[in-house]
Coordinates of C-alpha atoms and ligand atoms in Angstrom, one line a residue:
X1 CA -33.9 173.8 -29.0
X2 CA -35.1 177.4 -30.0
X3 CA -36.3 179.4 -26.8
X4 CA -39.6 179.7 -28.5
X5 CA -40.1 176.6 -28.9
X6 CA -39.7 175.5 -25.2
X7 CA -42.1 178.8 -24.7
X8 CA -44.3 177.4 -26.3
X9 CA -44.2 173.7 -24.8
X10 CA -44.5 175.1 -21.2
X11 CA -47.6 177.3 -22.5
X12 CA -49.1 174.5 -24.4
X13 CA -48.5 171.2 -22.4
X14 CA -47.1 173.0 -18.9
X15 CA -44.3 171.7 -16.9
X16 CA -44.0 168.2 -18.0
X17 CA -44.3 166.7 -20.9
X18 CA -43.3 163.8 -23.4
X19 CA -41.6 164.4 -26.6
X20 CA -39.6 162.0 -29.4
X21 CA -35.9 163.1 -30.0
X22 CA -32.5 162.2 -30.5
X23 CA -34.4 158.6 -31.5
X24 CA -35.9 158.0 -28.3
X25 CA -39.0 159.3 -26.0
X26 CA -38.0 161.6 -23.0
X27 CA -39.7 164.0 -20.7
X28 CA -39.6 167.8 -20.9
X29 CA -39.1 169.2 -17.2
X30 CA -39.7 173.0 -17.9
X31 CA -39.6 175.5 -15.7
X32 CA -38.2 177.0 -12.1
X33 CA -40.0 174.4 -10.0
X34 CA -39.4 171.0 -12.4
X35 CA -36.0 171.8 -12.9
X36 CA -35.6 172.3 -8.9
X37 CA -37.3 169.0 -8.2
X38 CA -34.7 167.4 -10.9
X39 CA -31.7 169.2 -9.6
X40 CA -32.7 168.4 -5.5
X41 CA -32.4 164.8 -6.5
X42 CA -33.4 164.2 -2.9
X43 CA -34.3 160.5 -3.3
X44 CA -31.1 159.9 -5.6
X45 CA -33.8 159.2 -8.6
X46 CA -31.7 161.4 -11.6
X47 CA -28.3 160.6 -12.7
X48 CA -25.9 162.0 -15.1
X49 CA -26.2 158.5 -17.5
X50 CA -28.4 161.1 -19.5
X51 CA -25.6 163.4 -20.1
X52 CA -23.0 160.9 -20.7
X53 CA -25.5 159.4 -23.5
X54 CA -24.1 162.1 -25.7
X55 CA -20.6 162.8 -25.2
X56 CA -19.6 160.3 -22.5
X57 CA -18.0 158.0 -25.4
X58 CA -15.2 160.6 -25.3
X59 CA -15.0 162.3 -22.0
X60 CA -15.4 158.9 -20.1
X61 CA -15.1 159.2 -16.5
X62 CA -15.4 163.3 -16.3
X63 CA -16.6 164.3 -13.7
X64 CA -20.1 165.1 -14.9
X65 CA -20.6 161.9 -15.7
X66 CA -20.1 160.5 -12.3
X67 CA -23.6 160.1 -10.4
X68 CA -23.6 160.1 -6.0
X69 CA -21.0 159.4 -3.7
X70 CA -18.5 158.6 -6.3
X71 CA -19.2 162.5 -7.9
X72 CA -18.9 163.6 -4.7
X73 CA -15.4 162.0 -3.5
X74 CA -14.0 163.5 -6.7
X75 CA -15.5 167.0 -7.0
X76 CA -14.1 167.1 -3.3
X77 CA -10.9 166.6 -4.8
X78 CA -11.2 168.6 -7.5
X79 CA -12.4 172.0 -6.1
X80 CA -9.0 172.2 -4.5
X81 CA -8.3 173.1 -8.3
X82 CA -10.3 176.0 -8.1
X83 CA -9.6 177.8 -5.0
X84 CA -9.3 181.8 -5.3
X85 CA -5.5 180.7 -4.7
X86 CA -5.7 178.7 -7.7
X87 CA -7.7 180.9 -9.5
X88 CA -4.8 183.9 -9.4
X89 CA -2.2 181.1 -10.1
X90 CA -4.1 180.6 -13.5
X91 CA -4.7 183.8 -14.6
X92 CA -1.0 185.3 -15.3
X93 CA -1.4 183.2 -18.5
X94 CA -4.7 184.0 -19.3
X95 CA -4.0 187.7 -19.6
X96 CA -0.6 186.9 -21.7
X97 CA -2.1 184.4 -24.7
X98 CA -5.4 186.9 -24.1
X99 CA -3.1 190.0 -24.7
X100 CA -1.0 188.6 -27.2
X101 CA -4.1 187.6 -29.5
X102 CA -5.1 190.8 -29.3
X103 CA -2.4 192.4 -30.5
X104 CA -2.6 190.7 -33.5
X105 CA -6.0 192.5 -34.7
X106 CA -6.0 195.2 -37.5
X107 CA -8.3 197.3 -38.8
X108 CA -10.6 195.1 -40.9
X109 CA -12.8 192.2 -40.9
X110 CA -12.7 189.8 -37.8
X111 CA -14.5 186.2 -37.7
X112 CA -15.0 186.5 -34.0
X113 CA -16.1 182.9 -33.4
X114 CA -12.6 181.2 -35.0
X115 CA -11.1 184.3 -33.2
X116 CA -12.0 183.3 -29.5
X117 CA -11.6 179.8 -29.8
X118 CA -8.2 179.7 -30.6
X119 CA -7.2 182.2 -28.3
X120 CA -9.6 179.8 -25.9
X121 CA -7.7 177.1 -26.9
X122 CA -4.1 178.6 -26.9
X123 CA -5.2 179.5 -23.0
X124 CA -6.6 176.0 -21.9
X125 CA -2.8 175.0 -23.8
X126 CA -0.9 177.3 -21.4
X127 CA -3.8 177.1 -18.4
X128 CA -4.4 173.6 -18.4
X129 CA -1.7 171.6 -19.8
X130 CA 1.5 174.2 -18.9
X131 CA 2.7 173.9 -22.7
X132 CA 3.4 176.8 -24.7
X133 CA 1.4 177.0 -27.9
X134 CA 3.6 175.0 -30.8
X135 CA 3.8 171.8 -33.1
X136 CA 2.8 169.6 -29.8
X137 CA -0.1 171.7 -28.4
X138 CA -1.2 172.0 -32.0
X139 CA -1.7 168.1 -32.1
X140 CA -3.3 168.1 -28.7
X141 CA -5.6 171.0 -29.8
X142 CA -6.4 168.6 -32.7
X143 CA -7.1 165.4 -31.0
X144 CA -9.0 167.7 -28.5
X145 CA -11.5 169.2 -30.8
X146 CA -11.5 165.7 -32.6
X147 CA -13.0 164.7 -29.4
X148 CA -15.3 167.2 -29.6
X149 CA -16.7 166.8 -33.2
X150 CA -17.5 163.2 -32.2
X151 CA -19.6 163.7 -29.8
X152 CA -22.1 165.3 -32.0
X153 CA -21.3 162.8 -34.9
X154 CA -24.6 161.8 -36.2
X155 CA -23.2 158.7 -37.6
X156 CA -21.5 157.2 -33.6
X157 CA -19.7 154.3 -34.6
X158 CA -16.5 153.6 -36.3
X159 CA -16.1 154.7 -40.1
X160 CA -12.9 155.9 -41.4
X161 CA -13.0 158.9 -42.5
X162 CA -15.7 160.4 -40.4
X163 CA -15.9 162.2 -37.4
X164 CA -16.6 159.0 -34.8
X165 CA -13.4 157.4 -35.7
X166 CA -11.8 160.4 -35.5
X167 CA -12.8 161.2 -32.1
X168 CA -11.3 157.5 -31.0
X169 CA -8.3 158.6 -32.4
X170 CA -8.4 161.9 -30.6
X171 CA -9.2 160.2 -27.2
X172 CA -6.2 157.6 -27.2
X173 CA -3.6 160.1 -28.4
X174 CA -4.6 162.6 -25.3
X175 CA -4.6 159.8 -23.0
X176 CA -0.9 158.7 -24.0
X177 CA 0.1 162.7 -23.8
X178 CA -1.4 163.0 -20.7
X179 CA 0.0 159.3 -19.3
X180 CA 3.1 160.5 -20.5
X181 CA 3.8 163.4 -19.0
X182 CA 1.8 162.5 -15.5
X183 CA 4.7 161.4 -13.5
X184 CA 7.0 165.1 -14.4
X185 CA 4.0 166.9 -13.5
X186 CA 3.4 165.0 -9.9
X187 CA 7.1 166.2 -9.1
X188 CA 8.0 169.1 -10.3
X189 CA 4.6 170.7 -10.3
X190 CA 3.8 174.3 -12.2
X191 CA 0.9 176.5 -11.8
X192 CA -1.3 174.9 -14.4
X193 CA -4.2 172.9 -14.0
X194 CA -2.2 169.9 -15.0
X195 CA 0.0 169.8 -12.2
X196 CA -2.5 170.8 -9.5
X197 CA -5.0 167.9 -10.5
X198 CA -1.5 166.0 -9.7
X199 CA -1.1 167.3 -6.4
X200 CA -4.3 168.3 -4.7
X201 CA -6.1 166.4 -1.9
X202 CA -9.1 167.0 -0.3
X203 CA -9.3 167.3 3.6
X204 CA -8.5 163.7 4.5
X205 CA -5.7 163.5 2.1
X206 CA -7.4 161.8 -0.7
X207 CA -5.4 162.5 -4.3
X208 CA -6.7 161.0 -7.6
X209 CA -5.0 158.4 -9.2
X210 CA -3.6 158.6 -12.5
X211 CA -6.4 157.3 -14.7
X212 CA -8.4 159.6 -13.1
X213 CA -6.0 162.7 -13.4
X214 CA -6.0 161.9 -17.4
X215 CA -9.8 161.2 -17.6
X216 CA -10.3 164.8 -15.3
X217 CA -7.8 166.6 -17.7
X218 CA -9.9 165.6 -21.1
X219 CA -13.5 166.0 -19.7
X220 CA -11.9 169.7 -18.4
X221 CA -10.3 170.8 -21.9
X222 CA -14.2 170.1 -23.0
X223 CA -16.3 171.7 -20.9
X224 CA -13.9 174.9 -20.3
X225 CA -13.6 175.8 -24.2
X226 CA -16.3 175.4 -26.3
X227 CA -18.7 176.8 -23.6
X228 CA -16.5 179.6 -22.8
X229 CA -16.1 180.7 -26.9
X230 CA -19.9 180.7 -26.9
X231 CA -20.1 182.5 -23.9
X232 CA -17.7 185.3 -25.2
X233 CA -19.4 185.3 -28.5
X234 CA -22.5 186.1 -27.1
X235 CA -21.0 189.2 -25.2
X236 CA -18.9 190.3 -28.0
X237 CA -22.6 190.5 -30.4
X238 CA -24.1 192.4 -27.2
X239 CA -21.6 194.6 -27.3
X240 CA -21.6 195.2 -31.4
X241 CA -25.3 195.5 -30.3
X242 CA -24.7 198.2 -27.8
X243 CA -21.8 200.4 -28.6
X244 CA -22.4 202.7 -25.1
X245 CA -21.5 199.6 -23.1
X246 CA -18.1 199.1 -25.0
X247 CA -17.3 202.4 -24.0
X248 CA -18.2 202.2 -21.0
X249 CA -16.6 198.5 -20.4
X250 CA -13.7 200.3 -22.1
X251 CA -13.5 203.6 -19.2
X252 CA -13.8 201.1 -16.5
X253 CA -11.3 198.8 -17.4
X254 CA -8.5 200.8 -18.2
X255 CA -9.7 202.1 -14.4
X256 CA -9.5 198.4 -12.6
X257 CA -6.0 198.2 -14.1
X258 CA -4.9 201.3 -13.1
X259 CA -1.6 201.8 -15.1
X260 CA -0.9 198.2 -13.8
X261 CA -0.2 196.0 -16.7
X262 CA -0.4 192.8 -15.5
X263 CA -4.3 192.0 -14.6
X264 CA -5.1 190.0 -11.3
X265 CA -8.5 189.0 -9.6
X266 CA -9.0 192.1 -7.8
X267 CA -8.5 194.0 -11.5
X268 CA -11.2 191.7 -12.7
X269 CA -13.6 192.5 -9.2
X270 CA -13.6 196.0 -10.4
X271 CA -14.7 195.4 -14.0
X272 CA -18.4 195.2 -12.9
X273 CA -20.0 196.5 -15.7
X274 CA -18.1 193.5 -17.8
X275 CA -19.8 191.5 -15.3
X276 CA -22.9 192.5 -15.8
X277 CA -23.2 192.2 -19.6
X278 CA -21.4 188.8 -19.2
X279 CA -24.4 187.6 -16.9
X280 CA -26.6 189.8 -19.5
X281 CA -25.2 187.7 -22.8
X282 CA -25.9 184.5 -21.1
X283 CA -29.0 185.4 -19.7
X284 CA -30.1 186.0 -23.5
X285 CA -28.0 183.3 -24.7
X286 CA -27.3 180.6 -22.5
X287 CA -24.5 178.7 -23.5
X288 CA -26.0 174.8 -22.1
X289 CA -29.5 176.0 -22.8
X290 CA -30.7 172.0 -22.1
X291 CA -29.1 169.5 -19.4
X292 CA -30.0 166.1 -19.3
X293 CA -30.9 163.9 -16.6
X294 CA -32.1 159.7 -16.7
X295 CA -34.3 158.3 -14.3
X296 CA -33.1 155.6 -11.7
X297 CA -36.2 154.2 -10.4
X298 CA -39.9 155.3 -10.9
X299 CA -40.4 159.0 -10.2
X300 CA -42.8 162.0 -10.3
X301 CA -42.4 165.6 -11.3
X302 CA -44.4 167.9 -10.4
X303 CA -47.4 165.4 -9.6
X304 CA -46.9 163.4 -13.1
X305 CA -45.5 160.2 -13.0
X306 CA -42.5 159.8 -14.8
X307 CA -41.0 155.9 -15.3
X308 CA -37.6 154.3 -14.6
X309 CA -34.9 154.9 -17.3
X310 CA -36.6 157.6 -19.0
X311 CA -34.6 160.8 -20.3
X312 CA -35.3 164.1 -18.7
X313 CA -34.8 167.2 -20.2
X314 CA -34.0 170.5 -18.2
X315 CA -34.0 173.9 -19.8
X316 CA -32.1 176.6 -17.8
X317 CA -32.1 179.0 -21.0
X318 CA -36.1 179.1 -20.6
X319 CA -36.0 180.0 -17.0
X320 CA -33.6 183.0 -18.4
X321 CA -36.7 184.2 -20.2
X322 CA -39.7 183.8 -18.4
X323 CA -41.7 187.0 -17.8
X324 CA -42.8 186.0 -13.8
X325 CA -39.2 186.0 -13.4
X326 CA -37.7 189.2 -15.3
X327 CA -38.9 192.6 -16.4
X328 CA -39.0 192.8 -20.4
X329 CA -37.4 189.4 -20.9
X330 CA -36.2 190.0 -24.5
X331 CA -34.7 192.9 -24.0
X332 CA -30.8 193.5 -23.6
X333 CA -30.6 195.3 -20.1
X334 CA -27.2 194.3 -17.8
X335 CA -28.1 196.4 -15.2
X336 CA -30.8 193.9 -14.3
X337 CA -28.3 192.4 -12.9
X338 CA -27.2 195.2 -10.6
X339 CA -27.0 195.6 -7.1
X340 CA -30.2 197.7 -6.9
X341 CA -32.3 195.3 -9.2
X342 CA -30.7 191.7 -8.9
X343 CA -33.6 190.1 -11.1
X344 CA -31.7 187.2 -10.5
X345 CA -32.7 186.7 -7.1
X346 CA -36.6 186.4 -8.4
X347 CA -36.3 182.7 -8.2
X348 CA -33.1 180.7 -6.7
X349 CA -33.1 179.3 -10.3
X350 CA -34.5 182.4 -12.5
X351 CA -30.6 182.2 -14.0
X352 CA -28.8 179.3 -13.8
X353 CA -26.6 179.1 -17.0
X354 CA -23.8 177.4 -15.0
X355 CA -26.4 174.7 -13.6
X356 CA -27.6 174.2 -10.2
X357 CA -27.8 171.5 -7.5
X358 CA -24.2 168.7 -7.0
X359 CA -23.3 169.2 -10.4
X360 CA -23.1 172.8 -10.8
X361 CA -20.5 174.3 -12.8
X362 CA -17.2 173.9 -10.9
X363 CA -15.4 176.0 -13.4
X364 CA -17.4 179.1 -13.0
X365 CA -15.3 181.2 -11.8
X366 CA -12.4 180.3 -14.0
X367 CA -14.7 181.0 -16.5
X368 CA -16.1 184.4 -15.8
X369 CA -12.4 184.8 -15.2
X370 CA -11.3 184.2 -18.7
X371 CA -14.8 185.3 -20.7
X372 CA -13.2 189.0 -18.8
X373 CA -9.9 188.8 -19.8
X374 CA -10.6 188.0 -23.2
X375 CA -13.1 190.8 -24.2
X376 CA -11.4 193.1 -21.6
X377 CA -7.7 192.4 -24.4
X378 CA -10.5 192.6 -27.1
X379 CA -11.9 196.1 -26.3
X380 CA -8.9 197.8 -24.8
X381 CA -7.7 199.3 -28.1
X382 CA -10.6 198.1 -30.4
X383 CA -14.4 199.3 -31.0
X384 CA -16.7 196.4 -32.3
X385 CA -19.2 197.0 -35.5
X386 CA -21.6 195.4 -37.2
X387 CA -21.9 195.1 -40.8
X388 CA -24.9 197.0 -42.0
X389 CA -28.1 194.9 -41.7
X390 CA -26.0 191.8 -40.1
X391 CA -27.7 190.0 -37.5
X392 CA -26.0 186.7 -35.9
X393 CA -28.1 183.7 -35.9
X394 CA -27.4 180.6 -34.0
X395 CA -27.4 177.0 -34.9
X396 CA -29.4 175.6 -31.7
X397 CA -29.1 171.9 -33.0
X398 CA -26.0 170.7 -30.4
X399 CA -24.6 173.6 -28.5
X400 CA -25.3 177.2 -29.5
X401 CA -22.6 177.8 -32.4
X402 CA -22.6 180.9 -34.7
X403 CA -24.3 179.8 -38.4
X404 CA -21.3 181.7 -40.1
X405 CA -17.8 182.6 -38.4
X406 CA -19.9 186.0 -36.6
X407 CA -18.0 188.4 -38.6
X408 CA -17.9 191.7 -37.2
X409 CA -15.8 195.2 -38.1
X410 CA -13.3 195.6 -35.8
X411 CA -11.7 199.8 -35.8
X412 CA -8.8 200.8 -33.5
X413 CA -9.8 203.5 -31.2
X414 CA -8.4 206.5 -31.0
X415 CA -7.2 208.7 -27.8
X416 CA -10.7 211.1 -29.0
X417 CA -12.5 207.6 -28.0
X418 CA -10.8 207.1 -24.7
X419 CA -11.2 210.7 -23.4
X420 CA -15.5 210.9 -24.7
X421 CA -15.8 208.4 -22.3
X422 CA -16.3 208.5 -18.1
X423 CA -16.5 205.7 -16.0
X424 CA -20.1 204.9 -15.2
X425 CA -20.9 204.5 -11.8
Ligands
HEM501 C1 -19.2 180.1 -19.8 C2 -18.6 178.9 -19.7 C3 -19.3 177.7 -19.0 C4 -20.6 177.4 -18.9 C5 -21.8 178.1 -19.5 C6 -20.6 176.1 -18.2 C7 -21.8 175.5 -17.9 C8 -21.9 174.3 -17.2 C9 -23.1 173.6 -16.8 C10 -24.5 174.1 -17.1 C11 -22.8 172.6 -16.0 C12 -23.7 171.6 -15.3 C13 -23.9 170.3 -16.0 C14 -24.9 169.4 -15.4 O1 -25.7 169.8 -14.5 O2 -25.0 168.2 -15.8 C15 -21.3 172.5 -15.9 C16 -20.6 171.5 -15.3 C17 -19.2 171.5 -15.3 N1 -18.3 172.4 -15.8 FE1 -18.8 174.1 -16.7 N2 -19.4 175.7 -17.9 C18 -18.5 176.7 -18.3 C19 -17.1 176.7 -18.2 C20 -16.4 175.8 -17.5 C21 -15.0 175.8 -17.3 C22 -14.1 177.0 -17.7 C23 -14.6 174.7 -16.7 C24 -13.3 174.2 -16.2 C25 -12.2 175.0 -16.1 C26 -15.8 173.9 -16.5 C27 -15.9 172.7 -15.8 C28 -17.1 172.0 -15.6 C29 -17.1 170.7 -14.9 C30 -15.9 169.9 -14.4 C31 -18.5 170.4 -14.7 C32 -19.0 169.2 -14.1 C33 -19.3 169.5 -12.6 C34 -19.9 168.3 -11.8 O3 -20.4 167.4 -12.4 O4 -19.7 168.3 -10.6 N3 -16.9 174.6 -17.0 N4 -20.8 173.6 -16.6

């Protein structure tokens, strides 16, 4: 849905209102205050059968789609997956594949979309599964993004040939990898996400069982790439935007690394004015900009009465935008996001592009992690450029995807580049 047209719902019909999509009436919750109400879920009234309506098929049993107690006895689990500790653990191999896609650029065109989701991929390979890029992580990349394609098949059911079929396909050949391998990753263990889904346990010693490590492991590969490539894409077009903050990204991290060649998490701490235009990019560009929710029981939002099993609709992406909330909306301007300023804090969901409330992004930091590590490989020997009178345009039908590849100029810099440039403070 294009951010002016959810403008111009909350203007025209206000914070609630009914609409016909995806072949079925549902409710439009727009705005900081519906979309708290939705995300409270005090009474237990939304569940996450309205996300699993479009992709559940393929990512059965992620944890998204898990409503309650059940979410919350496996997100328990889980976070032991994405402890700081963790965290380190996983980035070794995220600056490696990051630095050695890198090094393949040249002077020259670049399609930065293809570009950042296979080096996306080739991480969640190493990252996630603790397999080196080759033959076998190229089939599991396949099946994967089979998976993915299927879930916005317009056409879901079973014809040969076309994407839905595919996607069952996909699904059954990354359960029998992951089945397979389960029992060599419960022993001998690796810094991967893999093996810790094997091995963690939550305070009272709870693991997850096998079926659940493989269903974990395929609703993870989906929700950490495709978001995280859109994420990056929308910085990289900032940045093409905005040359002054790729030098000054530039200046600063060459300074967090300090000579040191090998990034860690206190390298990526220091790279705050990545941060910023990261939070920037998806401030202008959120990468979910619409959640889904369905009705339990009988229910009202903000004083309208909304029925049992009716589809709600949640748009953090408009809360990104709205004028009570930030200075200049529109307008590209990281340091918003600064100390001094924190626009953010205008409303404790003003910017929410990881979600809010028991179901909030549990991969955030791994992925502010490896949107940095990416751009920060990108940018440390390259300078970005737009074609002359390019401008990127977005299909908004699923999630946000470049309408061509996002080419862009990509030039090496030069030591003249390096030295014009002072870290800002
Ligand atoms: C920039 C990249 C990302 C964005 C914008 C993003 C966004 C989101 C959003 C909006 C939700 C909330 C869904 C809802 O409320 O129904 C979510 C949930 C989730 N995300 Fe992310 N995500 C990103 C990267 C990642 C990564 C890298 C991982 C894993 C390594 C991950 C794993 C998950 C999981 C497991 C959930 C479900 C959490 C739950 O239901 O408790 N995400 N993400």
């Amino acid at each position: 849905m294009p951010i002016e047209f959810l403008e111009s719902r909350l203007e025209t019909y206000g914070a609630v209102s009914w609409m016909r999509g995806f072949a079925m009436p549902f409710v439009l919750a727009l705005g900081p205050e519906a979309a708290q109400e939705v995300f409270a879920n005090n009474d237990h009234v939304f569940s996450q059968k309205g996300q699993e309506f479009f992709s559940g098929r393929f990512f059965n049993r992620g944890l998204m789609f898990l409503d309650f107690e059940e979410h919350h006895f496996h997100r328990r689990i889980m976070q032991e997956a994405f402890t700081r500790e963790r965290l380190s653990g996983y980035l070794h191999s995220m600056d490696t594949v990051a630095g050695a896609a890198a090094a393949t650029l040249r002077d020259g065109e670049l399609e930065v979309f293809p570009y950042l989701k296979r080096t996306l991929l080739d991480i969640a390979t190493v990252v996630f599964m603790g397999d080196e890029p080759g033959p076998q992580s190229d089939l599991t990349n396949k099946a994967f993004t089979d998976c993915l394609r299927a879930a916005s098949a317009v056409v879901r059911f079973p014809v040969p040939g076309l994407r839905w079929s595919a996607g069952v396909r996909g699904r059954r050949a990354l359960e029998k990898y992951f089945h397979t391998n389960i029992d060599v990753r419960r022993t001998s263990g690796g810094e991967d996400l893999f093996a810790s889904l094997c091995r963690v346990r939550d305070e009272e010693g709870n693991q997850f069982t096998d079926d659940d490590v493989v269903d974990h492991m395929i609703f993870l590969m989906s929700a950490a790439t495709d978001t995280s490539a859109v994420a990056a894409t929308a910085v990289v077009n900032q940045l093409a935007l905005h040359p002054e903050w790729q030098d000054r990204i530039r200046a600063e991290s060459s300074a967090a690394v300090n000579g040191d060649e090998r990034l860690d998490l206190d390298a990526l701490d220091r790279m705050r004015s990545l941060g910023l235009v990261i939070n920037e990019s998806m401030r202008l560009l959120a990468p979910v900009p619409v959640l889904f929710r369905k009705t339990l029981v009988d229910t009202v939002i903000q004083g309208c009465f909304v029925p049992a099993d009716t589809m709600v609709v949640v748009a953090p992406w408009l809360n990104h935008h709205l004028p009570g909330l930030w200075t200049d909306p529109r307008s590209f301007d990281p340091d918003r996001f600064s100390d001094a300023r924190r626009e953010d804090r205008s409303h404790r969901l003003a910017f929410m592009p990881f979600g809010a409330g028991a179901h909030k992004c549990i991969g955030m930091h791994f992925a502010t992690n490896v949107v940095k590590v990416v751009i920060h490989h990108l940018l440390r020997d390259h300078r970005i450029e737009l074609r002359s009178g390019y401008t990127l345009e977005w299909d908004l039908t699923a999630m946000p995807t470049p309408t061509d590849g996002f080419p862009v100029l990509v030039r090496r810099v030069d030591d003249s580049d390096r030295n014009n440039t002072t870290v800002a403070t």
